Amino acid sequence: MLGAGALQGCGYALEGRGISVDPSIKKIGVPLFKDQTGKPGLDQKITEKVIEELLRKGRFDVIESATGVDAVVEGTLLNYTSQAIGFNRGSESGGNRSEASRYVALLTAKVRYAKTGATQPLWEADVFTARDEYDIGEDAHNYFDREEQALERI
């Protein structure tokens, strides 16, 4: 999530780390994550994924606001990269040149989950990393489509 089980599943991530969910929390606010990555639309995509995952859990009402809620999930997207990790011999140059064929999308975020008005969070991570790998196949024109698919899985 936040790729590898991360932000998109903040509710899952909390449970997966042995943190019990407070039964008094009925409504969670997830305001738009702050974005320091410079990747257009990433803040909206990740915020939507966190909301979807919390709603999928079915235990909470979830809104995109920090007001009028019992708890808030806030986040800052710190870094996003897509790096080549696998290579093939290029066919255009007679096999003398390597071409990237597999990439990894890495997203690092700071996430905080706290009851409204509480000074101490229920859960927080200053550095939360999510990743997903993807192949671009034979056609390099697929790069952006496959990158977007990886972001959907993050």
GROMACS .gro file of C-alpha atoms in nm:
model
  154
    1MET     CA    1   0.000   0.000   0.000
    2LEU     CA    2   0.135   0.353  -0.007
    3GLY     CA    3   0.230   0.106  -0.245
    4ALA     CA    4   0.356  -0.195  -0.066
    5GLY     CA    5   0.072  -0.182   0.179
    6ALA     CA    6   0.116   0.176   0.270
    7LEU     CA    7  -0.086   0.492   0.259
    8GLN     CA    8  -0.370   0.378   0.046
    9GLY     CA    9  -0.439   0.137   0.328
   10CYS     CA   10  -0.371   0.349   0.628
   11GLY     CA   11  -0.647   0.163   0.810
   12TYR     CA   12  -0.492  -0.165   0.701
   13ALA     CA   13  -0.147  -0.042   0.796
   14LEU     CA   14  -0.269   0.041   1.145
   15GLU     CA   15  -0.424  -0.301   1.194
   16GLY     CA   16  -0.129  -0.472   1.031
   17ARG     CA   17   0.100  -0.316   1.288
   18GLY     CA   18  -0.099  -0.448   1.582
   19ILE     CA   19  -0.261  -0.116   1.664
   20SER     CA   20  -0.620  -0.158   1.764
   21VAL     CA   21  -0.877   0.081   1.629
   22ASP     CA   22  -1.045   0.294   1.896
   23PRO     CA   23  -1.419   0.203   1.898
   24SER     CA   24  -1.513   0.563   1.978
   25ILE     CA   25  -1.390   0.670   1.634
   26LYS     CA   26  -1.687   0.670   1.399
   27LYS     CA   27  -1.588   0.943   1.151
   28ILE     CA   28  -1.239   0.994   1.013
   29GLY     CA   29  -1.122   1.299   0.822
   30VAL     CA   30  -0.863   1.268   0.548
   31PRO     CA   31  -0.775   1.614   0.420
   32LEU     CA   32  -0.579   1.644   0.096
   33PHE     CA   33  -0.225   1.522   0.155
   34LYS     CA   34   0.043   1.789   0.119
   35ASP     CA   35   0.268   1.728  -0.179
   36GLN     CA   36   0.640   1.803  -0.187
   37THR     CA   37   0.709   1.569  -0.481
   38GLY     CA   38   0.617   1.797  -0.770
   39LYS     CA   39   0.431   1.512  -0.945
   40PRO     CA   40   0.101   1.661  -1.071
   41GLY     CA   41  -0.210   1.504  -0.917
   42LEU     CA   42  -0.022   1.268  -0.685
   43ASP     CA   43  -0.167   1.433  -0.373
   44GLN     CA   44  -0.522   1.377  -0.501
   45LYS     CA   45  -0.454   1.017  -0.607
   46ILE     CA   46  -0.300   0.914  -0.273
   47THR     CA   47  -0.565   1.096  -0.067
   48GLU     CA   48  -0.837   0.918  -0.267
   49LYS     CA   49  -0.665   0.581  -0.212
   50VAL     CA   50  -0.646   0.636   0.164
   51ILE     CA   51  -1.016   0.728   0.174
   52GLU     CA   52  -1.110   0.427  -0.042
   53GLU     CA   53  -0.919   0.189   0.184
   54LEU     CA   54  -1.076   0.327   0.502
   55LEU     CA   55  -1.422   0.303   0.344
   56ARG     CA   56  -1.345  -0.050   0.228
   57LYS     CA   57  -1.285  -0.146   0.590
   58GLY     CA   58  -1.648  -0.043   0.651
   59ARG     CA   59  -1.596   0.067   1.010
   60PHE     CA   60  -1.596   0.442   0.959
   61ASP     CA   61  -1.756   0.730   0.783
   62VAL     CA   62  -1.474   0.902   0.598
   63ILE     CA   63  -1.472   1.257   0.467
   64GLU     CA   64  -1.210   1.474   0.298
   65SER     CA   65  -1.198   1.727   0.582
   66ALA     CA   66  -1.036   1.767   0.923
   67THR     CA   67  -1.342   1.929   1.082
   68GLY     CA   68  -1.638   1.757   1.243
   69VAL     CA   69  -1.457   1.422   1.277
   70ASP     CA   70  -1.342   1.195   1.560
   71ALA     CA   71  -0.996   1.137   1.413
   72VAL     CA   72  -0.779   1.261   1.128
   73VAL     CA   73  -0.531   1.096   0.892
   74GLU     CA   74  -0.289   1.360   0.766
   75GLY     CA   75   0.001   1.313   0.533
   76THR     CA   76   0.278   1.480   0.344
   77LEU     CA   77   0.415   1.321   0.030
   78LEU     CA   78   0.788   1.372   0.066
   79ASN     CA   79   0.941   1.207  -0.240
   80TYR     CA   80   0.839   1.018  -0.551
   81THR     CA   81   1.073   0.850  -0.797
   82SER     CA   82   1.047   0.602  -1.078
   83GLN     CA   83   1.379   0.426  -1.140
   84ALA     CA   84   1.491   0.171  -1.395
   85ILE     CA   85   1.584  -0.160  -1.231
   86GLY     CA   86   1.581  -0.404  -1.525
   87PHE     CA   87   1.738  -0.381  -1.867
   88ASN     CA   88   1.721  -0.558  -2.205
   89ARG     CA   89   1.947  -0.536  -2.506
   90GLY     CA   90   1.799  -0.284  -2.748
   91SER     CA   91   1.695  -0.423  -3.085
   92GLU     CA   92   1.728  -0.094  -3.276
   93SER     CA   93   2.104  -0.072  -3.229
   94GLY     CA   94   2.169  -0.435  -3.315
   95GLY     CA   95   2.164  -0.537  -2.949
   96ASN     CA   96   2.458  -0.314  -2.852
   97ARG     CA   97   2.263  -0.078  -2.630
   98SER     CA   98   2.072  -0.155  -2.309
   99GLU     CA   99   1.716  -0.029  -2.270
  100ALA     CA  100   1.523  -0.006  -1.945
  101SER     CA  101   1.248  -0.267  -1.931
  102ARG     CA  102   1.149  -0.276  -1.563
  103TYR     CA  103   1.099   0.011  -1.321
  104VAL     CA  104   1.024   0.063  -0.955
  105ALA     CA  105   0.794   0.342  -0.834
  106LEU     CA  106   0.890   0.461  -0.485
  107LEU     CA  107   0.679   0.693  -0.273
  108THR     CA  108   0.788   0.826   0.066
  109ALA     CA  109   0.544   1.003   0.293
  110LYS     CA  110   0.498   1.127   0.646
  111VAL     CA  111   0.166   1.008   0.792
  112ARG     CA  112  -0.012   1.086   1.118
  113TYR     CA  113  -0.334   0.932   1.255
  114ALA     CA  114  -0.474   1.101   1.566
  115LYS     CA  115  -0.796   1.157   1.751
  116THR     CA  116  -0.926   1.510   1.712
  117GLY     CA  117  -0.775   1.738   1.976
  118ALA     CA  118  -0.524   1.478   2.100
  119THR     CA  119  -0.161   1.579   2.139
  120GLN     CA  120  -0.030   1.225   2.091
  121PRO     CA  121  -0.113   1.038   1.771
  122LEU     CA  122  -0.262   0.690   1.768
  123TRP     CA  123  -0.007   0.609   1.497
  124GLU     CA  124   0.251   0.799   1.298
  125ALA     CA  125   0.542   0.742   1.065
  126ASP     CA  126   0.791   1.013   0.975
  127VAL     CA  127   0.915   0.805   0.683
  128PHE     CA  128   0.664   0.568   0.527
  129THR     CA  129   0.778   0.412   0.202
  130ALA     CA  130   0.566   0.232  -0.053
  131ARG     CA  131   0.686   0.072  -0.374
  132ASP     CA  132   0.562  -0.110  -0.679
  133GLU     CA  133   0.752  -0.260  -0.971
  134TYR     CA  134   0.631  -0.261  -1.329
  135ASP     CA  135   0.744  -0.376  -1.673
  136ILE     CA  136   0.705  -0.156  -1.978
  137GLY     CA  137   0.719  -0.446  -2.221
  138GLU     CA  138   0.838  -0.421  -2.578
  139ASP     CA  139   0.698  -0.074  -2.643
  140ALA     CA  140   0.859   0.213  -2.450
  141HIS     CA  141   0.546   0.419  -2.522
  142ASN     CA  142   0.377   0.213  -2.247
  143TYR     CA  143   0.597   0.374  -1.981
  144PHE     CA  144   0.349   0.636  -1.860
  145ASP     CA  145   0.050   0.398  -1.865
  146ARG     CA  146   0.241   0.139  -1.663
  147GLU     CA  147   0.366   0.404  -1.421
  148GLU     CA  148   0.007   0.517  -1.360
  149GLN     CA  149  -0.096   0.154  -1.301
  150ALA     CA  150   0.185   0.119  -1.046
  151LEU     CA  151   0.060   0.433  -0.868
  152GLU     CA  152  -0.285   0.279  -0.851
  153ARG     CA  153  -0.137  -0.019  -0.668
  154ILE     CA  154   0.074   0.191  -0.432
   0.00000   0.00000   0.00000
